[in-house]
């Protein structure tokens, strides 16, 4: 059993999580300077001390199932290759031939079961990165093959995600995540989930505007009023945990004070916003049937609620499909936990599904633009995985791709914020207490940016 059971920290008696009342004034800086979203010099510094030094998600391990399968990962002006070796291990390399620096791979993915061949002068490398051969090798002169292998870059995986760190002195991924983070996420068995949405698009805002937007529920009333039918962010019941670089927050998945009929109606409407509930709703209907009259009105006895029956239905359905949810509490059957893994990964996860938002600086370095990547993953029995697996979509024409309702609302909002942040006289943002996750996140940004060892 993990050191901390998957949701034990949610119990106030555990002393592990925090409520808003536990966050004392001065714990985090609630005033955030706006130049970190707009200043080219700040963005250039971020490149050196954040993007070239941190573990970042580069894809899913199941994208590279066979030996020789590879994918390209670019961050700003840097390009890397991730390949599945003949031994089944994932390895990373700088995407550059050691001869004259030619990019080995231009497309996004492929298979190189015989290794990599530079098209410029036909130098070749095996899947371990070793230099195998050269054009007219007998005339090449004193070239030491062992000294001219591809440059390695650290690659590892966790929860089915591939992580890459450009720093040649990078420490282990699990050390970066922290054992508590690992132990809290492992029981979800995310590595068994299938990709059901995968969209990448350039958007007109700073990459941290994207991160900020998904780190708080304070905006739900203004941007997502339709969610109030099934989700009420109550600052008094939300719980938080803050780690050195990362954080997790949870607000109960329910409408506080709503009548039984409204609660049931809200749950039946969940598939419109949370597709993973489609498989669960039929069993939920069966569980509420004994409490319904001929007109469909529901009357629960003491101790029975729509929330509890949804939890029961979720556990039964997922277990029946073959997903091990024994390490998750009833709360985690329905309550989304919002995880922030520094620098650019936000995930809401509940039993059987997770939704991920990632953002990265635009390759041209303009701090007013970024690339956002949205993806959803669900548990699907093995026989059906290929039928539902989504192909990656790269949106070239802004606004041409329509996201589901709540995500579309965020997509339209974030560039509006960036326009406001560019005003010269607006030199800072003032966070409210409910935005404590944003405050913690920027405390990590501040720590990296203040690292004088890498100036």
PDB file of N, CA, C and O in Angstrom, residues 373-446:
ATOM      1  N   UNK A 373      -1.938  22.004 -26.066  1.00  0.00           N
ATOM      2  CA  UNK A 373      -2.180  20.607 -26.425  1.00  0.00           C
ATOM      3  C   UNK A 373      -3.236  20.088 -25.466  1.00  0.00           C
ATOM      4  O   UNK A 373      -3.033  20.090 -24.248  1.00  0.00           O
ATOM      5  N   UNK A 374      -4.376  19.683 -25.994  1.00  0.00           N
ATOM      6  CA  UNK A 374      -5.454  19.150 -25.163  1.00  0.00           C
ATOM      7  C   UNK A 374      -5.673  17.695 -25.538  1.00  0.00           C
ATOM      8  O   UNK A 374      -5.680  17.332 -26.722  1.00  0.00           O
ATOM      9  N   UNK A 375      -5.840  16.864 -24.522  1.00  0.00           N
ATOM     10  CA  UNK A 375      -5.991  15.431 -24.768  1.00  0.00           C
ATOM     11  C   UNK A 375      -6.861  14.811 -23.686  1.00  0.00           C
ATOM     12  O   UNK A 375      -6.896  15.290 -22.548  1.00  0.00           O
ATOM     13  N   UNK A 376      -7.560  13.762 -24.052  1.00  0.00           N
ATOM     14  CA  UNK A 376      -8.363  13.006 -23.096  1.00  0.00           C
ATOM     15  C   UNK A 376      -8.011  11.537 -23.209  1.00  0.00           C
ATOM     16  O   UNK A 376      -7.744  11.026 -24.312  1.00  0.00           O
ATOM     17  N   UNK A 377      -8.020  10.875 -22.077  1.00  0.00           N
ATOM     18  CA  UNK A 377      -7.678   9.466 -22.002  1.00  0.00           C
ATOM     19  C   UNK A 377      -8.731   8.751 -21.163  1.00  0.00           C
ATOM     20  O   UNK A 377      -9.145   9.255 -20.114  1.00  0.00           O
ATOM     21  N   UNK A 378      -9.173   7.585 -21.627  1.00  0.00           N
ATOM     22  CA  UNK A 378     -10.199   6.832 -20.926  1.00  0.00           C
ATOM     23  C   UNK A 378      -9.807   5.363 -20.856  1.00  0.00           C
ATOM     24  O   UNK A 378      -9.061   4.869 -21.719  1.00  0.00           O
ATOM     25  N   UNK A 379     -10.334   4.701 -19.825  1.00  0.00           N
ATOM     26  CA  UNK A 379     -10.146   3.258 -19.780  1.00  0.00           C
ATOM     27  C   UNK A 379     -11.172   2.603 -20.695  1.00  0.00           C
ATOM     28  O   UNK A 379     -12.377   2.834 -20.578  1.00  0.00           O
ATOM     29  N   UNK A 380     -10.683   1.807 -21.635  1.00  0.00           N
ATOM     30  CA  UNK A 380     -11.522   1.070 -22.563  1.00  0.00           C
ATOM     31  C   UNK A 380     -11.006  -0.370 -22.582  1.00  0.00           C
ATOM     32  O   UNK A 380      -9.794  -0.589 -22.663  1.00  0.00           O
ATOM     33  N   UNK A 381     -11.878  -1.370 -22.487  1.00  0.00           N
ATOM     34  CA  UNK A 381     -11.408  -2.762 -22.573  1.00  0.00           C
ATOM     35  C   UNK A 381     -10.568  -2.974 -23.828  1.00  0.00           C
ATOM     36  O   UNK A 381     -10.815  -2.358 -24.879  1.00  0.00           O
ATOM     37  N   UNK A 382      -9.581  -3.833 -23.724  1.00  0.00           N
ATOM     38  CA  UNK A 382      -8.576  -3.996 -24.769  1.00  0.00           C
ATOM     39  C   UNK A 382      -9.182  -4.259 -26.149  1.00  0.00           C
ATOM     40  O   UNK A 382      -8.692  -3.757 -27.162  1.00  0.00           O
ATOM     41  N   UNK A 383     -10.256  -5.035 -26.215  1.00  0.00           N
ATOM     42  CA  UNK A 383     -10.853  -5.377 -27.510  1.00  0.00           C
ATOM     43  C   UNK A 383     -11.404  -4.168 -28.248  1.00  0.00           C
ATOM     44  O   UNK A 383     -11.633  -4.226 -29.468  1.00  0.00           O
ATOM     45  N   UNK A 384     -11.646  -3.070 -27.525  1.00  0.00           N
ATOM     46  CA  UNK A 384     -12.281  -1.905 -28.151  1.00  0.00           C
ATOM     47  C   UNK A 384     -11.329  -0.718 -28.286  1.00  0.00           C
ATOM     48  O   UNK A 384     -11.723   0.336 -28.798  1.00  0.00           O
ATOM     49  N   UNK A 385     -10.086  -0.861 -27.821  1.00  0.00           N
ATOM     50  CA  UNK A 385      -9.190   0.293 -27.781  1.00  0.00           C
ATOM     51  C   UNK A 385      -8.937   0.900 -29.147  1.00  0.00           C
ATOM     52  O   UNK A 385      -8.986   2.117 -29.322  1.00  0.00           O
ATOM     53  N   UNK A 386      -8.647   0.068 -30.135  1.00  0.00           N
ATOM     54  CA  UNK A 386      -8.313   0.609 -31.448  1.00  0.00           C
ATOM     55  C   UNK A 386      -9.516   1.290 -32.088  1.00  0.00           C
ATOM     56  O   UNK A 386      -9.363   2.227 -32.870  1.00  0.00           O
ATOM     57  N   UNK A 387     -10.710   0.840 -31.742  1.00  0.00           N
ATOM     58  CA  UNK A 387     -11.916   1.431 -32.331  1.00  0.00           C
ATOM     59  C   UNK A 387     -12.141   2.854 -31.842  1.00  0.00           C
ATOM     60  O   UNK A 387     -12.724   3.679 -32.567  1.00  0.00           O
ATOM     61  N   UNK A 388     -11.704   3.159 -30.634  1.00  0.00           N
ATOM     62  CA  UNK A 388     -11.962   4.491 -30.074  1.00  0.00           C
ATOM     63  C   UNK A 388     -10.714   5.369 -30.040  1.00  0.00           C
ATOM     64  O   UNK A 388     -10.804   6.560 -29.724  1.00  0.00           O
ATOM     65  N   UNK A 389      -9.551   4.803 -30.339  1.00  0.00           N
ATOM     66  CA  UNK A 389      -8.308   5.580 -30.247  1.00  0.00           C
ATOM     67  C   UNK A 389      -8.335   6.752 -31.225  1.00  0.00           C
ATOM     68  O   UNK A 389      -8.619   6.589 -32.413  1.00  0.00           O
ATOM     69  N   UNK A 390      -8.037   7.936 -30.715  1.00  0.00           N
ATOM     70  CA  UNK A 390      -8.078   9.142 -31.537  1.00  0.00           C
ATOM     71  C   UNK A 390      -6.728   9.392 -32.206  1.00  0.00           C
ATOM     72  O   UNK A 390      -5.670   9.212 -31.594  1.00  0.00           O
ATOM     73  N   UNK A 391      -6.780   9.803 -33.445  1.00  0.00           N
ATOM     74  CA  UNK A 391      -5.582  10.232 -34.150  1.00  0.00           C
ATOM     75  C   UNK A 391      -5.239  11.655 -33.724  1.00  0.00           C
ATOM     76  O   UNK A 391      -6.129  12.459 -33.416  1.00  0.00           O
ATOM     77  N   UNK A 392      -3.957  11.966 -33.708  1.00  0.00           N
ATOM     78  CA  UNK A 392      -3.527  13.311 -33.344  1.00  0.00           C
ATOM     79  C   UNK A 392      -3.981  14.305 -34.412  1.00  0.00           C
ATOM     80  O   UNK A 392      -3.857  14.051 -35.604  1.00  0.00           O
ATOM     81  N   UNK A 393      -4.521  15.433 -33.934  1.00  0.00           N
ATOM     82  CA  UNK A 393      -4.960  16.501 -34.826  1.00  0.00           C
ATOM     83  C   UNK A 393      -4.094  17.732 -34.566  1.00  0.00           C
ATOM     84  O   UNK A 393      -3.931  18.152 -33.420  1.00  0.00           O
ATOM     85  N   UNK A 394      -3.528  18.284 -35.617  1.00  0.00           N
ATOM     86  CA  UNK A 394      -2.806  19.552 -35.536  1.00  0.00           C
ATOM     87  C   UNK A 394      -3.625  20.584 -36.291  1.00  0.00           C
ATOM     88  O   UNK A 394      -3.847  20.461 -37.506  1.00  0.00           O
ATOM     89  N   UNK A 395      -4.116  21.598 -35.568  1.00  0.00           N
ATOM     90  CA  UNK A 395      -5.002  22.605 -36.158  1.00  0.00           C
ATOM     91  C   UNK A 395      -4.149  23.709 -36.781  1.00  0.00           C
ATOM     92  O   UNK A 395      -3.390  24.387 -36.085  1.00  0.00           O
ATOM     93  N   UNK A 396      -4.281  23.876 -38.084  1.00  0.00           N
ATOM     94  CA  UNK A 396      -3.511  24.902 -38.793  1.00  0.00           C
ATOM     95  C   UNK A 396      -4.279  26.216 -38.940  1.00  0.00           C
ATOM     96  O   UNK A 396      -3.678  27.284 -38.969  1.00  0.00           O
ATOM     97  N   UNK A 397      -5.609  26.156 -39.030  1.00  0.00           N
ATOM     98  CA  UNK A 397      -6.430  27.350 -39.209  1.00  0.00           C
ATOM     99  C   UNK A 397      -7.104  27.702 -37.895  1.00  0.00           C
ATOM    100  O   UNK A 397      -7.952  26.946 -37.405  1.00  0.00           O
ATOM    101  N   UNK A 398      -6.710  28.821 -37.260  1.00  0.00           N
ATOM    102  CA  UNK A 398      -7.291  29.179 -35.961  1.00  0.00           C
ATOM    103  C   UNK A 398      -8.813  29.221 -36.008  1.00  0.00           C
ATOM    104  O   UNK A 398      -9.407  29.779 -36.941  1.00  0.00           O
ATOM    105  N   UNK A 399      -9.442  28.620 -35.000  1.00  0.00           N
ATOM    106  CA  UNK A 399     -10.886  28.632 -34.894  1.00  0.00           C
ATOM    107  C   UNK A 399     -11.597  27.571 -35.703  1.00  0.00           C
ATOM    108  O   UNK A 399     -12.823  27.441 -35.616  1.00  0.00           O
ATOM    109  N   UNK A 400     -10.858  26.788 -36.484  1.00  0.00           N
ATOM    110  CA  UNK A 400     -11.511  25.793 -37.343  1.00  0.00           C
ATOM    111  C   UNK A 400     -11.897  24.534 -36.582  1.00  0.00           C
ATOM    112  O   UNK A 400     -12.773  23.787 -37.034  1.00  0.00           O
ATOM    113  N   UNK A 401     -11.261  24.291 -35.454  1.00  0.00           N
ATOM    114  CA  UNK A 401     -11.582  23.101 -34.668  1.00  0.00           C
ATOM    115  C   UNK A 401     -12.499  23.497 -33.511  1.00  0.00           C
ATOM    116  O   UNK A 401     -12.211  24.436 -32.779  1.00  0.00           O
ATOM    117  N   UNK A 402     -13.606  22.783 -33.374  1.00  0.00           N
ATOM    118  CA  UNK A 402     -14.541  23.063 -32.295  1.00  0.00           C
ATOM    119  C   UNK A 402     -14.339  22.048 -31.164  1.00  0.00           C
ATOM    120  O   UNK A 402     -14.460  20.852 -31.381  1.00  0.00           O
ATOM    121  N   UNK A 403     -14.019  22.557 -29.983  1.00  0.00           N
ATOM    122  CA  UNK A 403     -13.824  21.728 -28.808  1.00  0.00           C
ATOM    123  C   UNK A 403     -15.169  21.516 -28.121  1.00  0.00           C
ATOM    124  O   UNK A 403     -16.161  22.178 -28.450  1.00  0.00           O
ATOM    125  N   UNK A 404     -15.208  20.597 -27.159  1.00  0.00           N
ATOM    126  CA  UNK A 404     -16.452  20.466 -26.412  1.00  0.00           C
ATOM    127  C   UNK A 404     -16.694  21.759 -25.635  1.00  0.00           C
ATOM    128  O   UNK A 404     -15.803  22.553 -25.407  1.00  0.00           O
ATOM    129  N   UNK A 405     -17.920  21.967 -25.210  1.00  0.00           N
ATOM    130  CA  UNK A 405     -18.400  23.290 -24.807  1.00  0.00           C
ATOM    131  C   UNK A 405     -17.493  24.016 -23.820  1.00  0.00           C
ATOM    132  O   UNK A 405     -17.089  25.163 -24.047  1.00  0.00           O
ATOM    133  N   UNK A 406     -17.165  23.366 -22.696  1.00  0.00           N
ATOM    134  CA  UNK A 406     -16.376  24.052 -21.666  1.00  0.00           C
ATOM    135  C   UNK A 406     -14.990  24.414 -22.193  1.00  0.00           C
ATOM    136  O   UNK A 406     -14.465  25.494 -21.919  1.00  0.00           O
ATOM    137  N   UNK A 407     -14.381  23.517 -22.966  1.00  0.00           N
ATOM    138  CA  UNK A 407     -13.045  23.777 -23.490  1.00  0.00           C
ATOM    139  C   UNK A 407     -13.085  24.892 -24.533  1.00  0.00           C
ATOM    140  O   UNK A 407     -12.169  25.729 -24.600  1.00  0.00           O
ATOM    141  N   UNK A 408     -14.131  24.931 -25.329  1.00  0.00           N
ATOM    142  CA  UNK A 408     -14.280  26.004 -26.312  1.00  0.00           C
ATOM    143  C   UNK A 408     -14.376  27.354 -25.617  1.00  0.00           C
ATOM    144  O   UNK A 408     -13.823  28.358 -26.085  1.00  0.00           O
ATOM    145  N   UNK A 409     -15.065  27.385 -24.487  1.00  0.00           N
ATOM    146  CA  UNK A 409     -15.194  28.635 -23.743  1.00  0.00           C
ATOM    147  C   UNK A 409     -13.838  29.112 -23.240  1.00  0.00           C
ATOM    148  O   UNK A 409     -13.520  30.309 -23.288  1.00  0.00           O
ATOM    149  N   UNK A 410     -12.998  28.196 -22.763  1.00  0.00           N
ATOM    150  CA  UNK A 410     -11.645  28.571 -22.332  1.00  0.00           C
ATOM    151  C   UNK A 410     -10.798  29.021 -23.518  1.00  0.00           C
ATOM    152  O   UNK A 410     -10.037  29.997 -23.422  1.00  0.00           O
ATOM    153  N   UNK A 411     -10.920  28.315 -24.620  1.00  0.00           N
ATOM    154  CA  UNK A 411     -10.166  28.628 -25.840  1.00  0.00           C
ATOM    155  C   UNK A 411     -10.429  30.072 -26.280  1.00  0.00           C
ATOM    156  O   UNK A 411      -9.514  30.776 -26.722  1.00  0.00           O
ATOM    157  N   UNK A 412     -11.678  30.496 -26.156  1.00  0.00           N
ATOM    158  CA  UNK A 412     -12.034  31.858 -26.575  1.00  0.00           C
ATOM    159  C   UNK A 412     -11.656  32.900 -25.533  1.00  0.00           C
ATOM    160  O   UNK A 412     -11.415  34.064 -25.872  1.00  0.00           O
ATOM    161  N   UNK A 413     -11.580  32.512 -24.276  1.00  0.00           N
ATOM    162  CA  UNK A 413     -11.294  33.460 -23.206  1.00  0.00           C
ATOM    163  C   UNK A 413      -9.808  33.821 -23.111  1.00  0.00           C
ATOM    164  O   UNK A 413      -9.456  34.975 -22.893  1.00  0.00           O
ATOM    165  N   UNK A 414      -8.922  32.843 -23.266  1.00  0.00           N
ATOM    166  CA  UNK A 414      -7.504  33.070 -22.960  1.00  0.00           C
ATOM    167  C   UNK A 414      -6.853  34.167 -23.809  1.00  0.00           C
ATOM    168  O   UNK A 414      -6.100  34.992 -23.268  1.00  0.00           O
ATOM    169  N   UNK A 415      -7.111  34.240 -25.118  1.00  0.00           N
ATOM    170  CA  UNK A 415      -6.536  35.362 -25.871  1.00  0.00           C
ATOM    171  C   UNK A 415      -7.046  36.723 -25.407  1.00  0.00           C
ATOM    172  O   UNK A 415      -6.325  37.724 -25.520  1.00  0.00           O
ATOM    173  N   UNK A 416      -8.280  36.772 -24.881  1.00  0.00           N
ATOM    174  CA  UNK A 416      -8.791  38.047 -24.359  1.00  0.00           C
ATOM    175  C   UNK A 416      -7.960  38.500 -23.167  1.00  0.00           C
ATOM    176  O   UNK A 416      -7.667  39.693 -23.008  1.00  0.00           O
ATOM    177  N   UNK A 417      -7.568  37.551 -22.317  1.00  0.00           N
ATOM    178  CA  UNK A 417      -6.733  37.928 -21.182  1.00  0.00           C
ATOM    179  C   UNK A 417      -5.379  38.437 -21.653  1.00  0.00           C
ATOM    180  O   UNK A 417      -4.857  39.436 -21.126  1.00  0.00           O
ATOM    181  N   UNK A 418      -4.792  37.767 -22.646  1.00  0.00           N
ATOM    182  CA  UNK A 418      -3.478  38.193 -23.124  1.00  0.00           C
ATOM    183  C   UNK A 418      -3.529  39.620 -23.670  1.00  0.00           C
ATOM    184  O   UNK A 418      -2.602  40.400 -23.468  1.00  0.00           O
ATOM    185  N   UNK A 419      -4.624  39.978 -24.336  1.00  0.00           N
ATOM    186  CA  UNK A 419      -4.760  41.351 -24.834  1.00  0.00           C
ATOM    187  C   UNK A 419      -4.711  42.351 -23.685  1.00  0.00           C
ATOM    188  O   UNK A 419      -4.081  43.404 -23.780  1.00  0.00           O
ATOM    189  N   UNK A 420      -5.395  42.007 -22.584  1.00  0.00           N
ATOM    190  CA  UNK A 420      -5.369  42.905 -21.432  1.00  0.00           C
ATOM    191  C   UNK A 420      -4.012  42.981 -20.780  1.00  0.00           C
ATOM    192  O   UNK A 420      -3.576  44.060 -20.340  1.00  0.00           O
ATOM    193  N   UNK A 421      -3.308  41.852 -20.720  1.00  0.00           N
ATOM    194  CA  UNK A 421      -2.001  41.819 -20.070  1.00  0.00           C
ATOM    195  C   UNK A 421      -0.962  42.657 -20.798  1.00  0.00           C
ATOM    196  O   UNK A 421       0.039  43.076 -20.203  1.00  0.00           O
ATOM    197  N   UNK A 422      -1.189  42.938 -22.077  1.00  0.00           N
ATOM    198  CA  UNK A 422      -0.210  43.717 -22.848  1.00  0.00           C
ATOM    199  C   UNK A 422      -0.299  45.209 -22.565  1.00  0.00           C
ATOM    200  O   UNK A 422       0.563  45.974 -23.009  1.00  0.00           O
ATOM    201  N   UNK A 423      -1.304  45.651 -21.840  1.00  0.00           N
ATOM    202  CA  UNK A 423      -1.414  47.079 -21.526  1.00  0.00           C
ATOM    203  C   UNK A 423      -0.267  47.507 -20.608  1.00  0.00           C
ATOM    204  O   UNK A 423      -0.034  46.910 -19.558  1.00  0.00           O
ATOM    205  N   UNK A 424       0.438  48.565 -21.012  1.00  0.00           N
ATOM    206  CA  UNK A 424       1.653  48.986 -20.297  1.00  0.00           C
ATOM    207  C   UNK A 424       1.389  49.365 -18.847  1.00  0.00           C
ATOM    208  O   UNK A 424       2.217  49.125 -17.969  1.00  0.00           O
ATOM    209  N   UNK A 425       0.245  49.980 -18.580  1.00  0.00           N
ATOM    210  CA  UNK A 425       0.005  50.461 -17.221  1.00  0.00           C
ATOM    211  C   UNK A 425      -0.421  49.359 -16.262  1.00  0.00           C
ATOM    212  O   UNK A 425      -0.407  49.566 -15.044  1.00  0.00           O
ATOM    213  N   UNK A 426      -0.784  48.207 -16.782  1.00  0.00           N
ATOM    214  CA  UNK A 426      -1.135  47.073 -15.930  1.00  0.00           C
ATOM    215  C   UNK A 426       0.143  46.308 -15.621  1.00  0.00           C
ATOM    216  O   UNK A 426       0.641  45.538 -16.436  1.00  0.00           O
ATOM    217  N   UNK A 427       0.719  46.541 -14.438  1.00  0.00           N
ATOM    218  CA  UNK A 427       2.016  45.936 -14.141  1.00  0.00           C
ATOM    219  C   UNK A 427       1.919  44.694 -13.264  1.00  0.00           C
ATOM    220  O   UNK A 427       2.926  44.037 -13.022  1.00  0.00           O
ATOM    221  N   UNK A 428       0.718  44.364 -12.778  1.00  0.00           N
ATOM    222  CA  UNK A 428       0.600  43.134 -11.973  1.00  0.00           C
ATOM    223  C   UNK A 428      -0.840  42.638 -11.969  1.00  0.00           C
ATOM    224  O   UNK A 428      -1.771  43.370 -12.276  1.00  0.00           O
ATOM    225  N   UNK A 429      -0.981  41.364 -11.628  1.00  0.00           N
ATOM    226  CA  UNK A 429      -2.292  40.757 -11.376  1.00  0.00           C
ATOM    227  C   UNK A 429      -2.424  40.556  -9.867  1.00  0.00           C
ATOM    228  O   UNK A 429      -1.434  40.304  -9.186  1.00  0.00           O
ATOM    229  N   UNK A 430      -3.649  40.650  -9.361  1.00  0.00           N
ATOM    230  CA  UNK A 430      -3.908  40.453  -7.934  1.00  0.00           C
ATOM    231  C   UNK A 430      -4.775  39.209  -7.751  1.00  0.00           C
ATOM    232  O   UNK A 430      -5.952  39.208  -8.128  1.00  0.00           O
ATOM    233  N   UNK A 431      -4.207  38.159  -7.205  1.00  0.00           N
ATOM    234  CA  UNK A 431      -4.921  36.901  -7.033  1.00  0.00           C
ATOM    235  C   UNK A 431      -5.784  36.930  -5.777  1.00  0.00           C
ATOM    236  O   UNK A 431      -5.426  37.552  -4.777  1.00  0.00           O
ATOM    237  N   UNK A 432      -6.915  36.234  -5.842  1.00  0.00           N
ATOM    238  CA  UNK A 432      -7.727  36.032  -4.651  1.00  0.00           C
ATOM    239  C   UNK A 432      -7.347  34.686  -4.045  1.00  0.00           C
ATOM    240  O   UNK A 432      -6.662  33.873  -4.659  1.00  0.00           O
ATOM    241  N   UNK A 433      -7.821  34.450  -2.830  1.00  0.00           N
ATOM    242  CA  UNK A 433      -7.388  33.266  -2.103  1.00  0.00           C
ATOM    243  C   UNK A 433      -7.760  31.967  -2.816  1.00  0.00           C
ATOM    244  O   UNK A 433      -7.031  30.972  -2.741  1.00  0.00           O
ATOM    245  N   UNK A 434      -8.895  31.971  -3.521  1.00  0.00           N
ATOM    246  CA  UNK A 434      -9.310  30.772  -4.246  1.00  0.00           C
ATOM    247  C   UNK A 434      -8.335  30.404  -5.364  1.00  0.00           C
ATOM    248  O   UNK A 434      -8.390  29.295  -5.897  1.00  0.00           O
ATOM    249  N   UNK A 435      -7.462  31.327  -5.722  1.00  0.00           N
ATOM    250  CA  UNK A 435      -6.478  31.081  -6.787  1.00  0.00           C
ATOM    251  C   UNK A 435      -5.125  30.694  -6.212  1.00  0.00           C
ATOM    252  O   UNK A 435      -4.085  30.935  -6.811  1.00  0.00           O
ATOM    253  N   UNK A 436      -5.154  30.027  -5.061  1.00  0.00           N
ATOM    254  CA  UNK A 436      -3.922  29.667  -4.362  1.00  0.00           C
ATOM    255  C   UNK A 436      -3.056  28.718  -5.184  1.00  0.00           C
ATOM    256  O   UNK A 436      -1.826  28.741  -5.077  1.00  0.00           O
ATOM    257  N   UNK A 437      -3.674  27.878  -6.020  1.00  0.00           N
ATOM    258  CA  UNK A 437      -2.878  26.972  -6.855  1.00  0.00           C
ATOM    259  C   UNK A 437      -2.042  27.767  -7.852  1.00  0.00           C
ATOM    260  O   UNK A 437      -0.872  27.446  -8.105  1.00  0.00           O
ATOM    261  N   UNK A 438      -2.632  28.826  -8.415  1.00  0.00           N
ATOM    262  CA  UNK A 438      -1.861  29.696  -9.310  1.00  0.00           C
ATOM    263  C   UNK A 438      -0.703  30.323  -8.540  1.00  0.00           C
ATOM    264  O   UNK A 438       0.430  30.408  -9.045  1.00  0.00           O
ATOM    265  N   UNK A 439      -0.976  30.785  -7.330  1.00  0.00           N
ATOM    266  CA  UNK A 439       0.076  31.421  -6.524  1.00  0.00           C
ATOM    267  C   UNK A 439       1.208  30.441  -6.250  1.00  0.00           C
ATOM    268  O   UNK A 439       2.396  30.796  -6.347  1.00  0.00           O
ATOM    269  N   UNK A 440       0.874  29.197  -5.897  1.00  0.00           N
ATOM    270  CA  UNK A 440       1.916  28.193  -5.670  1.00  0.00           C
ATOM    271  C   UNK A 440       2.692  27.934  -6.957  1.00  0.00           C
ATOM    272  O   UNK A 440       3.930  27.855  -6.945  1.00  0.00           O
ATOM    273  N   UNK A 441       1.976  27.810  -8.076  1.00  0.00           N
ATOM    274  CA  UNK A 441       2.625  27.549  -9.356  1.00  0.00           C
ATOM    275  C   UNK A 441       3.650  28.634  -9.681  1.00  0.00           C
ATOM    276  O   UNK A 441       4.783  28.345 -10.079  1.00  0.00           O
ATOM    277  N   UNK A 442       3.270  29.891  -9.477  1.00  0.00           N
ATOM    278  CA  UNK A 442       4.202  30.977  -9.793  1.00  0.00           C
ATOM    279  C   UNK A 442       5.338  31.062  -8.778  1.00  0.00           C
ATOM    280  O   UNK A 442       6.404  31.603  -9.091  1.00  0.00           O
ATOM    281  N   UNK A 443       5.147  30.515  -7.592  1.00  0.00           N
ATOM    282  CA  UNK A 443       6.270  30.444  -6.655  1.00  0.00           C
ATOM    283  C   UNK A 443       7.336  29.492  -7.187  1.00  0.00           C
ATOM    284  O   UNK A 443       8.540  29.709  -6.967  1.00  0.00           O
ATOM    285  N   UNK A 444       6.906  28.443  -7.900  1.00  0.00           N
ATOM    286  CA  UNK A 444       7.867  27.520  -8.518  1.00  0.00           C
ATOM    287  C   UNK A 444       8.557  28.208  -9.700  1.00  0.00           C
ATOM    288  O   UNK A 444       9.781  28.097  -9.873  1.00  0.00           O
ATOM    289  N   UNK A 445       7.770  28.929 -10.503  1.00  0.00           N
ATOM    290  CA  UNK A 445       8.369  29.713 -11.587  1.00  0.00           C
ATOM    291  C   UNK A 445       9.424  30.663 -11.033  1.00  0.00           C
ATOM    292  O   UNK A 445      10.556  30.747 -11.541  1.00  0.00           O
ATOM    293  N   UNK A 446       9.089  31.370  -9.951  1.00  0.00           N
ATOM    294  CA  UNK A 446      10.025  32.319  -9.345  1.00  0.00           C
ATOM    295  C   UNK A 446      11.310  31.633  -8.903  1.00  0.00           C
ATOM    296  O   UNK A 446      12.412  32.178  -9.075  1.00  0.00           O
TER     297      UNK A 446
END
